[in-house]
Every structure is written in structure tokens, then in C-alpha cells.
Amino acid sequence: MFKVDNMHRPRSILLLPQHEHDPCSSCAARGYSVCSAIDDKDLGRLAATAIVRDIAKGETFIEEGDSASDFFNVTRGTVKLYKLLPDGRQQVTGFAGAGHFLGLAVSNTYAFSAEAIEPTRVCRFSRPKLRELLHDFPALEERLLQTACNELVAAQEQMLLLGRKTARERVASFLVNRLETAMPCAGPTDSVALPMTRSEIADYLGLTIETVSRTFSRFKAEKRITTPSNAEVVILDRPWLSGVAAGLQ
Amino acid sequence: MFKVDNMHRPRSILLLPQHEHDPCSSCAARGYSVCSAIDDKDLGRLAATAIVRDIAKGETFIEEGDSASDFFNVTRGTVKLYKLLPDGRQQVTGFAGAGHFLGLAVSNTYAFSAEAIEPTRVCRFSRPKLRELLHDFPALEERLLQTACNELVAAQEQMLLLGRKTARERVASFLVNRLETAMPCAGPTDSVALPMTRSEIADYLGLTIETVSRTFSRFKAEKRITTPSNAEVVILDRPWLSGVAAGLQ
DNA sequence: CAAAGCATTTGACCTGGATCAAGGAGCCAT
DNA sequence: ATGGCTCCTTGATCCAGGTCAAATGCTTTG
């Protein structure tokens, strides 16, 4: 079920300079992630601490309430973070892409569940190992604090969205946000990838599938966006969408 | 406009043991706040870094978007944290009581506004001074990270509330939450103090004043709570309220 | 390529909570 | 006390978005 990429490469770790085979030094997510707090020379140490794991689409690898034994760093794919009510109502609290650090909770149990919504790869750190790392690399702790603060700001913005924005404003915010934050690598395009389903978007925005779909349709009819496929949106009128997202218009 | 308490005391700092006049060693909020990460012997250093300031009810002392030059620690009173949309819609993202640390944002500008909803006292730290403190007391940084994580967990819980709970569930959650978290000092009473107005509760729960009021009235009619005054609620049936808050019943 | 199985779209209708509109009730300052 | 606040409650009505119900694709598999 899981494919670990390293298995497909010759394991000649003794013959080549270490960094050639160190999963961290070649990690595409390194630039955005908390790992950037660690110098190249110490990457070997980081690689030795982390366990790379591939996660299939649809697999839940963190369950709310479970004992929080590990921390994760997403290096590929996308993860949906969510909370459930006993009757099945779901609130998606965020989507975590490459570079995102998961498990930032002091408590002994996870406060949310996490499910891969496309083939995903994570680095896993056990709690004691992370503690060691934090002790040895104070810069890492500072970086984690930064990360936590940024997430806090994003969470407050999401509370504003959920508590006070209309359906139109929510969907516009979502699209603009995806364009701004989810695509640090892509060029100055106005194309947004949507690896999640309409249902997951709805659960993220506090709406229903039908309302999300209708709002997309209205934006299309008004020539503000086009949808080449269900998993892709092209933004035609970004200033207007930004205005709607901010609560104007 | 601002009353600094120290000005009202004789400045005999040279004549008495330092801790007698050190605002930190006698601070009621010290136990709950990030300051508990600092040893008693270093409290003088902390006191020298912080500037105590009293804030009148209704005064906004942090404005969203302003340059984030200072950090605050609430030591008395209650602060409302909120975000605004251009047309005046307001989302309260939290209420900060004694011990709460404000300004946990890496960015150069504040991500929210803060207004005292009752007479409040804060300790103010300038950004460079806090940076010095963090450098000298690594335990403080760890404590801040813990704090940030706890707030993140609370924020996710609030997203679930705003995105998926009914008005009844929201109000029940609010009351139960107040009982659990806002009163660490009080005994095992079922009385909840509400220093905020109905309007502020509504803006916190993503509802209107009217809905909050009607929901309180219904809980009263069902003998689940009583309201000795507008600023106080006594919970009569806590298990039931907890159930409603969790989405059962 | 047909059939099954989803995810998505669209339409018709319904409802929880918003909006609009009076009244009460506490709280100063005069 | 009394007038003038502001905050809170309650009632009547409305509507944005939810719910229910059918299509309509879009993949996948045989």
C-alpha cells in the first residue's frame, strides 16, 4: 500500500557523499518547512531522526483524541485536518501541503484528525526525538513558534470567515487564499489547483456541497472564473474576487 | 488618560527589599501566565523590562493593521480580541483574561484589535526587549510555544463551533467553556461571570444579539440556568449543557 | 462500450436564525 | 424621583442557505 521512494534507489550510502542520499537534503519541501531552521551540515542528524512514510489517498493517519505520540512534516501531497461532532458533522480546520508541520499540540492527545486527500508523504518524528532536536537546535524552536503564530493568524482569519462572511464571500476568500498561499512554487499564474472535493471545501467553509457548487456556478456565469476541470479553477477577475473576499461589493 | 499604578506608590525602591515593590513578584496573574517560566530570582529583570499600564473600559489599545511594536500580558480585567470587516461586521476571536499573552504574531502588524471590556491592567513589552528576554530565558520561549499551541487548539474548537454548531449548541459551549477555562481561581461553583455584553457574546459566537438573548431565555425556561444579573449566569444542569455543547441531545 | 459508482450540478421547497420593531429594565447624573 | 441613557428581551416577519430530490457528467471496471 505504501511506496517508499528510497527503496527504488540503490542503497550505496557508503560510496557517495552523505547528502546525495539524505532524504532531507533533497527534500523539495525543505525551503518552506520548519526544517529550514537547521543548517545543511546538520541535515544528516535531521534525516536520521525522521522516518519517511507514504500515505495513500483517503487514509487517516492522525485520529482526534488518540495519544499524540508523533509529529509530522508533510513533504508531498495534501492533508485535510478536521474535527467531528458525534452525529457526523465535520469541520475542516485546514489543508496542509508540503512544508506544513502537524501535531503542534502540547496536550497528550491530538486535537484533530488528519487524512491524506491525495498521495502524500510525511516525515514522522517521535515526541522524544523532537524534544532532543529542539534541545540541540534552538533555532528550530524559534521556527516552530513562528509557524504556530502564523497558524494562529490564519485561524483568526478563518473565524472571521465562519462567523461573519456570506457564502459568496467565503468561496471568494477560499479561492484568493489558495492563490496566495497554497502555491508558493508556481509562477504568477491565476490557476488554482483544488485537490479536495466540493464536500471538503464545504466542510472547510461551513457550508453545504450544494451552496459551494451554486456559488462556483454563479462566479462562472458572471465570468469571474472558469473551471477547466473539477480540480482546477482559473481566476479571471482577481481584483474583484479579492474585493468580495474582503467583504466589499 | 492612562493611570500607571506605580506612580501612586512611594518610590522607596532603594529602602526596601526589591521584591516588595517589584510588580511581578506580587502579580496575581503570575501563576497562569508565561511569566511562570521565569525563576523568582530573575523577576526583577522581568519587572524592569515590563511597563505596567491601566486601560479604561472601552479603550482599544491594539488596532488591527497597526505596526506591532509591543507585546502585552493581561494581569487584571478582560480584553476582547476582534477583527472587523469594512462594513462593520465584527468577529470576536477571543476574550483574554488575567495571564493571557497578547501579540503572538510574527508579522510586523497586528492581526486583530484589542479592547478592554472592563478596567484592565497589562504589562507591556517592546519587541526588542521581549527578544532580549527570549534570548536570556530559553524557558520563556518554550512557554510561549506552549501557549501558542493551546490557543491553536482553542481556535480549532471555535472553528468547529462557528462552522457546524447550532445556536443552542454555541451558547451551551460558551457557558460550559467559561466555567472550565475562565475561572481557574474560583472554587467548584457553577456560577459564570460574563463581563461582556450580549452583543460581544453574539460577535464571539457568530450570532445576533437577539438569538443569544432568546437562547438564554429558553435555557432559563427549561430550568438549565438562572441569571441573577445580566453579568452572571448560574448553571443548574451542567451535564445536560455539556451534552448540548458537544452536539448531543 | 456498457454498466456501475461516484462527484457534481441544478431545481423546488423549507427553516433556523437574521432583521425589523417595540417595549422593558437597570443605571447614572441631575 | 426623573429624565435620558444604554442594554436587554420579546414578538412578527423575512430570507440566505439548508434540505430533499433529480438529473448529468466523469471514471473505473468488466
XYZ file of C-alpha atoms (C1' of nucleotides) in Angstrom:
558
model
C 0.000 0.000 0.000
C 2.809 2.434 0.872
C 5.569 3.112 -1.598
C 8.743 4.420 -0.041
C 10.697 6.180 -2.754
C 14.075 5.375 -1.255
C 13.501 1.694 -1.902
C 13.724 2.338 -5.631
C 17.223 3.768 -5.414
C 20.445 1.813 -4.944
C 21.455 1.931 -1.276
C 25.053 2.902 -1.851
C 25.112 5.209 1.111
C 28.689 4.265 1.919
C 30.033 5.046 -1.535
C 28.661 8.515 -2.127
C 28.748 11.738 -0.127
C 26.066 11.506 2.513
C 23.944 14.355 1.265
C 23.317 12.576 -2.006
C 21.169 10.065 -0.194
C 19.969 12.056 2.717
C 16.213 12.437 2.228
C 16.348 15.856 3.916
C 18.955 17.494 1.699
C 16.998 16.618 -1.420
C 13.606 17.354 0.143
C 11.512 19.593 -2.081
C 9.651 20.964 0.931
C 12.743 21.911 2.885
C 12.672 25.561 1.840
C 9.174 26.239 3.218
C 9.227 23.993 6.214
C 10.487 24.300 9.763
C 13.488 22.249 8.648
C 14.969 25.360 7.062
C 15.949 26.321 10.611
C 18.602 23.616 10.501
C 21.949 24.109 8.738
C 22.949 21.932 5.816
C 25.734 20.406 7.848
C 23.241 19.109 10.429
C 20.810 17.681 7.932
C 22.166 14.206 8.395
C 21.100 14.371 12.018
C 17.643 15.504 10.968
C 17.335 12.733 8.404
C 18.346 10.156 10.992
C 15.619 11.369 13.327
C 12.787 11.436 10.825
C 11.013 8.420 9.393
C 9.677 8.920 5.885
C 6.249 7.449 5.273
C 3.942 7.467 2.272
C 0.249 7.730 2.893
C -2.433 6.662 0.446
C -5.282 8.939 -0.589
C -8.150 8.609 1.866
C -6.041 7.241 4.695
C -6.479 8.838 8.125
C -3.097 8.888 9.882
C -3.982 11.101 12.842
C -7.159 10.438 14.805
C -8.585 13.122 17.098
C -8.309 12.030 20.717
C -5.597 9.466 20.115
C -2.461 9.675 22.206
C -0.170 12.197 20.478
C 2.992 10.142 20.100
C 4.321 11.616 16.860
C 4.763 14.832 14.943
C 4.632 15.027 11.168
C 6.024 17.198 8.454
C 4.259 16.986 5.109
C 6.733 16.854 2.241
C 4.444 15.938 -0.645
C 0.701 15.805 -1.305
C -2.093 17.389 0.722
C -3.650 16.585 4.054
C -7.096 17.543 5.361
C -7.243 18.463 9.068
C -10.668 18.141 10.624
C -12.810 17.767 13.712
C -16.037 15.786 14.023
C -19.203 16.078 16.081
C -20.770 12.811 17.354
C -23.520 12.923 14.686
C -21.003 13.186 11.859
C -20.954 16.932 11.238
C -17.436 17.765 10.111
C -15.373 20.926 10.289
C -12.209 21.031 8.208
C -9.811 23.309 10.079
C -7.235 23.444 7.314
C -5.467 21.848 4.400
C -1.783 21.090 4.922
C 0.511 20.923 1.903
C 4.244 20.366 1.501
C 6.206 22.073 4.269
C 3.394 22.019 6.784
C 4.178 20.838 10.316
C 1.465 18.807 12.074
C 0.883 17.985 15.692
C 1.662 21.312 17.286
C -0.236 20.472 20.436
C 1.202 20.385 23.915
C -1.542 18.104 25.072
C -1.106 14.344 25.195
C -3.835 13.724 22.660
C -4.368 15.035 19.129
C -6.933 17.809 18.893
C -7.869 16.974 15.286
C -7.805 14.171 12.743
C -5.708 14.204 9.587
C -6.477 12.430 6.315
C -4.448 12.431 3.101
C -6.632 13.711 0.251
C -4.056 12.738 -2.365
C -0.972 10.509 -2.303
C 1.077 12.107 0.451
C 4.497 11.768 2.007
C 5.332 12.797 5.558
C 8.369 12.835 7.817
C 7.487 11.415 11.189
C 9.234 12.387 14.431
C 8.540 10.731 17.737
C 7.867 13.073 20.619
C 11.120 12.332 22.499
C 13.161 12.643 19.294
C 11.620 16.010 18.533
C 12.340 17.079 22.073
C 16.016 16.162 21.533
C 16.086 18.098 18.285
C 14.534 21.133 19.934
C 17.130 20.939 22.669
C 20.033 20.712 20.236
C 18.746 23.269 17.724
C 17.251 26.284 19.490
C 16.616 27.859 16.083
C 14.131 25.079 15.445
C 12.088 26.048 18.475
C 12.017 29.653 17.329
C 10.910 28.498 13.903
C 8.124 26.395 15.416
C 6.929 29.380 17.419
C 6.849 31.426 14.214
C 4.887 28.686 12.491
C 2.425 28.466 15.357
C 1.919 32.240 15.283
C 1.259 32.201 11.565
C -1.285 29.432 12.001
C -2.908 31.391 14.781
C -3.298 34.390 12.486
C -4.772 32.159 9.788
C -7.141 30.603 12.333
C -8.390 34.044 13.392
C -8.992 34.953 9.759
C -10.950 31.709 9.356
C -13.052 32.538 12.428
C -13.972 35.843 10.789
C -14.933 33.920 7.656
C -17.012 31.309 9.500
C -18.669 33.719 11.883
C -19.420 36.712 9.701
C -18.955 36.190 5.957
C -21.671 35.280 3.424
C -21.417 32.165 1.245
C -20.192 34.275 -1.701
C -17.539 35.920 0.443
C -16.426 32.580 1.850
C -15.916 30.974 -1.539
C -14.154 34.075 -2.892
C -11.882 34.128 0.190
C -11.105 30.466 -0.320
C -10.069 30.908 -3.944
C -7.997 34.038 -3.327
C -6.363 32.378 -0.345
C -5.449 29.298 -2.336
C -3.883 31.526 -4.965
C -1.854 33.432 -2.380
C -0.683 30.749 -0.006
C -1.051 27.267 -1.438
C 1.106 27.895 -4.490
C 4.421 29.326 -3.396
C 6.233 27.400 -6.101
C 4.029 28.162 -9.101
C 4.638 31.213 -11.261
C 2.395 34.272 -11.483
C -0.496 32.258 -12.822
C -4.150 32.700 -11.922
C -4.800 28.978 -11.907
C -5.714 27.306 -8.627
C -5.418 23.564 -8.026
C -8.178 22.065 -5.883
C -7.063 18.617 -4.741
C -10.064 18.435 -2.388
C -13.688 17.553 -3.209
C -16.599 20.013 -3.085
C -17.678 18.315 0.088
C -14.334 19.030 1.732
C -14.448 22.648 0.569
C -17.944 22.896 2.065
C -16.768 21.431 5.374
C -13.884 23.913 5.375
C -16.130 26.930 4.704
C -19.015 25.948 6.982
C -21.384 25.497 4.016
C -23.035 22.590 2.149
C -21.853 20.977 -1.093
C -24.811 22.479 -2.902
C -24.064 26.037 -1.822
C -20.399 25.707 -2.824
C -21.407 24.324 -6.212
C -24.021 27.031 -6.793
C -21.546 29.755 -5.838
C -18.939 28.398 -8.270
C -21.637 28.311 -10.960
C -22.600 31.922 -10.275
C -18.972 33.094 -10.432
C -18.687 31.237 -13.750
C -21.870 32.828 -15.098
C -20.509 36.242 -14.070
C -17.229 35.482 -15.903
C -15.091 35.822 -12.777
C -13.691 32.285 -13.002
C -13.596 29.243 -15.307
C -13.257 25.593 -14.299
C -11.233 23.606 -16.850
C -11.834 20.583 -14.610
C -13.400 19.891 -11.241
C -9.959 20.024 -9.647
C -8.875 23.327 -11.182
C -10.175 26.889 -11.174
C -8.830 29.742 -13.296
C -9.391 33.170 -11.801
C -10.349 35.688 -14.463
C -11.059 38.733 -12.281
C -8.762 38.593 -9.314
C -9.247 42.183 -8.047
C -12.998 41.678 -7.995
C -12.719 38.337 -6.194
C -10.355 39.879 -3.643
C -12.870 42.636 -3.064
C -15.675 40.141 -2.472
C -13.403 38.128 -0.159
C -12.726 41.258 1.904
C -16.451 41.953 2.252
C -16.759 44.744 -0.315
C -19.022 44.791 -3.437
C -5.962 59.093 30.183
C -3.738 56.244 31.397
C -3.135 55.660 35.048
C 0.077 53.886 35.900
C -0.352 52.379 39.298
C 3.293 52.674 40.290
C 3.004 56.434 40.298
C 0.667 56.247 43.265
C 3.162 54.437 45.473
C 6.133 55.968 47.230
C 9.241 55.254 45.162
C 11.297 53.882 48.016
C 12.753 51.110 45.935
C 16.170 51.620 47.491
C 14.984 51.304 51.058
C 13.010 48.062 50.959
C 13.807 44.581 49.690
C 13.296 44.671 45.963
C 10.551 42.101 45.786
C 8.317 44.259 47.982
C 7.993 46.731 45.152
C 8.535 44.516 42.209
C 5.185 44.436 40.379
C 5.992 40.949 39.060
C 6.572 39.165 42.352
C 3.220 40.319 43.677
C 1.389 39.853 40.382
C -1.836 37.901 40.817
C -1.638 36.629 37.255
C 1.892 35.287 37.522
C 0.851 31.713 38.173
C -1.167 31.314 34.983
C 0.905 33.450 32.672
C 4.003 32.893 30.594
C 5.921 34.683 33.347
C 5.841 31.487 35.417
C 8.643 30.304 33.141
C 10.962 32.747 34.896
C 12.521 31.991 38.288
C 11.776 34.150 41.294
C 15.356 35.325 41.396
C 15.059 36.780 37.884
C 11.758 38.501 38.449
C 13.487 41.837 38.991
C 14.790 41.644 35.460
C 11.288 40.911 34.197
C 9.791 43.777 36.164
C 12.393 46.157 34.765
C 11.501 45.137 31.235
C 7.747 45.418 31.525
C 5.785 48.642 31.709
C 2.567 48.378 33.701
C -0.379 50.205 32.169
C -4.007 50.531 33.201
C -6.594 50.589 30.474
C -10.079 52.016 30.847
C -13.188 50.063 29.914
C -13.963 50.585 26.246
C -10.466 51.642 25.284
C -8.921 49.964 22.233
C -5.203 49.536 22.841
C -4.331 47.321 19.872
C -5.614 48.227 16.429
C -5.639 45.621 13.657
C -3.165 46.552 10.956
C -1.103 48.869 13.151
C 2.609 48.290 13.333
C 3.159 45.622 16.007
C 5.655 47.364 18.269
C 4.608 45.877 21.611
C 3.502 42.705 23.313
C 1.122 42.650 26.244
C 0.383 40.430 29.175
C -3.007 40.917 30.806
C -2.739 40.921 34.603
C -6.197 42.164 35.563
C -9.554 42.669 33.855
C -10.733 41.294 30.499
C -9.880 42.129 26.924
C -11.923 41.468 23.792
C -9.921 40.441 20.705
C -11.676 41.041 17.418
C -11.481 41.506 13.684
C -13.656 43.798 11.567
C -14.967 43.754 8.011
C -15.123 47.108 6.186
C -18.905 47.366 6.649
C -18.630 46.954 10.417
C -19.343 43.254 10.824
C -17.322 42.092 13.797
C -15.889 38.745 14.796
C -14.633 38.394 18.348
C -11.829 35.822 18.207
C -11.450 35.550 21.946
C -11.634 37.052 25.403
C -8.323 37.436 27.205
C -8.295 37.473 30.998
C -5.522 37.677 33.574
C -2.462 35.719 32.487
C -3.171 35.938 28.782
C -0.329 36.933 26.475
C -1.235 39.162 23.505
C 0.569 39.921 20.283
C 1.792 36.465 19.391
C 2.257 37.400 15.746
C 5.480 37.219 13.840
C 4.231 39.717 11.318
C 5.020 43.403 11.615
C 1.396 44.375 12.028
C -1.266 43.240 14.490
C -3.720 40.735 13.053
C -6.533 41.782 15.403
C -7.743 44.638 17.557
C -7.957 44.515 21.349
C -10.359 46.458 23.558
C -10.688 46.383 27.340
C -14.249 45.405 28.273
C -13.674 46.215 31.941
C -10.968 48.129 33.805
C -7.849 46.260 32.799
C -4.155 46.210 33.609
C -1.467 44.980 31.236
C 2.289 44.575 31.234
C 3.758 45.958 28.051
C 6.989 44.696 26.469
C 8.588 46.314 23.460
C 9.548 43.951 20.681
C 13.331 44.328 21.175
C 13.012 43.921 24.951
C 10.994 40.740 24.528
C 13.584 39.493 22.075
C 16.258 40.053 24.751
C 14.188 38.231 27.333
C 13.620 35.289 24.992
C 17.336 35.146 24.357
C 18.212 35.172 28.065
C 15.433 32.838 29.220
C 15.011 29.927 26.819
C 12.309 28.529 29.092
C 10.231 31.561 28.213
C 10.319 30.713 24.533
C 9.232 27.168 25.280
C 6.401 28.532 27.403
C 5.307 30.849 24.601
C 5.272 27.942 22.170
C 3.084 26.017 24.610
C 0.764 28.986 24.906
C 0.551 29.341 21.142
C -0.272 25.652 20.779
C -3.017 25.868 23.362
C -4.517 28.849 21.584
C -4.341 26.965 18.321
C -6.306 24.094 19.821
C -8.890 26.545 21.177
C -9.092 28.233 17.771
C -9.795 24.910 16.070
C -12.536 24.181 18.578
C -14.016 27.610 17.829
C -13.926 26.901 14.080
C -15.966 23.745 14.731
C -18.424 25.860 16.725
C -18.701 28.607 14.093
C -18.822 26.294 11.108
C -21.035 23.475 12.301
C -22.868 24.068 15.581
C -26.438 25.340 16.012
C -27.234 28.482 18.008
C -28.227 26.365 21.026
C -25.010 24.367 20.855
C -22.942 27.538 20.518
C -24.415 29.203 23.586
C -24.130 25.988 25.614
C -20.491 25.607 24.510
C -19.810 29.188 25.510
C -21.206 28.752 29.009
C -19.503 25.423 29.654
C -16.249 26.808 28.303
C -16.426 29.845 30.559
C -16.958 27.590 33.515
C -13.989 25.394 32.595
C -11.365 27.866 31.486
C -12.162 31.399 32.521
C -12.340 30.656 36.231
C -9.191 28.866 37.309
C -9.187 30.717 40.635
C -12.804 30.266 41.664
C -13.937 27.270 43.657
C -16.145 24.442 42.406
C -19.066 26.767 41.804
C -21.446 26.654 38.861
C -21.604 30.422 38.592
C -20.176 32.051 35.478
C -19.216 35.727 35.306
C -19.977 37.422 31.997
C -18.062 40.706 31.866
C -19.014 41.110 28.202
C -22.305 42.356 26.712
C -24.779 40.192 24.784
C -23.558 41.902 21.644
C -19.995 40.809 22.319
C -21.138 37.255 23.054
C -23.048 37.309 19.758
C -19.982 38.533 17.855
C -17.956 35.780 19.504
C -20.437 33.037 18.585
C -21.267 34.222 15.068
C -24.873 35.010 16.053
C -27.003 38.125 16.661
C -27.848 39.724 19.990
C -31.433 38.591 19.626
C -30.551 34.944 19.103
C -28.214 34.937 22.102
C -30.906 36.524 24.262
C -33.609 34.124 23.071
C -31.344 31.142 23.696
C -30.600 32.297 27.242
C -34.353 32.752 27.774
C -35.041 29.242 26.519
C -32.397 27.710 28.797
C -33.965 29.631 31.670
C -37.460 28.420 30.774
C -36.103 24.855 30.662
C -34.547 25.331 34.117
C -30.998 24.692 32.884
C -29.661 28.063 34.035
C -30.655 31.135 36.044
C -29.407 34.703 35.566
C -29.131 36.572 38.878
C -27.954 39.560 36.849
C -27.103 40.302 33.250
C -23.442 39.748 34.015
C -23.834 36.420 35.773
C -25.213 33.006 34.867
C -25.693 30.104 37.263
C -25.599 26.715 35.613
C -28.221 24.372 37.089
C -27.769 21.364 34.801
C -24.167 21.166 33.822
C -24.157 17.608 32.386
C -27.050 18.495 30.117
C -25.399 21.727 28.960
C -22.151 19.859 28.285
C -24.087 17.369 26.220
C -25.717 20.094 24.148
C -22.313 21.787 23.727
C -20.852 18.543 22.376
C -23.664 18.212 19.848
C -25.749 15.570 21.615
C -29.425 15.818 22.747
C -18.630 0.233 -24.874
C -21.986 -0.771 -21.332
C -22.839 -0.625 -16.607
C -21.831 0.713 -12.145
C -20.474 4.120 -8.943
C -19.133 8.462 -7.724
C -18.884 13.526 -7.516
C -21.117 17.459 -9.125
C -24.805 20.356 -10.720
C -29.402 22.109 -10.742
C -34.174 22.770 -9.270
C -38.006 23.144 -5.739
C -39.045 23.881 -1.280
C -38.265 24.661 3.789
C -36.391 26.567 8.062
C -33.149 28.446 11.627
C -31.621 32.373 12.598
C -31.460 37.292 10.804
C -33.890 41.516 10.501
C -37.178 44.858 11.861
C -39.760 46.877 15.523
C -41.443 47.738 20.127
C -41.110 47.501 24.906
C -38.852 46.826 29.496
C -35.136 47.286 32.869
C -31.113 48.848 35.050
C -28.091 52.926 35.757
C -26.299 57.109 36.270
C -26.382 62.385 36.575
C -29.160 65.982 37.538
C -37.640 60.982 41.748
C -36.983 61.770 36.895
C -35.249 62.042 32.505
C -32.029 60.095 29.416
C -29.084 56.852 28.546
C -27.714 52.001 27.039
C -28.516 47.222 27.243
C -31.588 43.502 27.075
C -35.885 40.978 25.877
C -39.702 39.630 23.106
C -42.697 39.426 19.026
C -43.533 39.441 13.910
C -41.713 38.752 9.544
C -38.183 37.625 6.075
C -34.546 35.311 3.539
C -29.863 33.087 2.808
C -28.600 28.973 2.823
C -30.032 24.240 4.151
C -32.597 20.070 2.732
C -34.605 16.964 -0.446
C -34.771 15.127 -4.962
C -33.303 14.513 -9.779
C -30.518 14.706 -13.389
C -25.744 14.931 -15.534
C -21.462 14.160 -16.039
C -16.833 11.755 -15.289
C -14.129 7.420 -14.051
C -13.494 2.765 -13.482
C -14.161 -1.889 -14.470
C -15.693 -5.877 -16.767
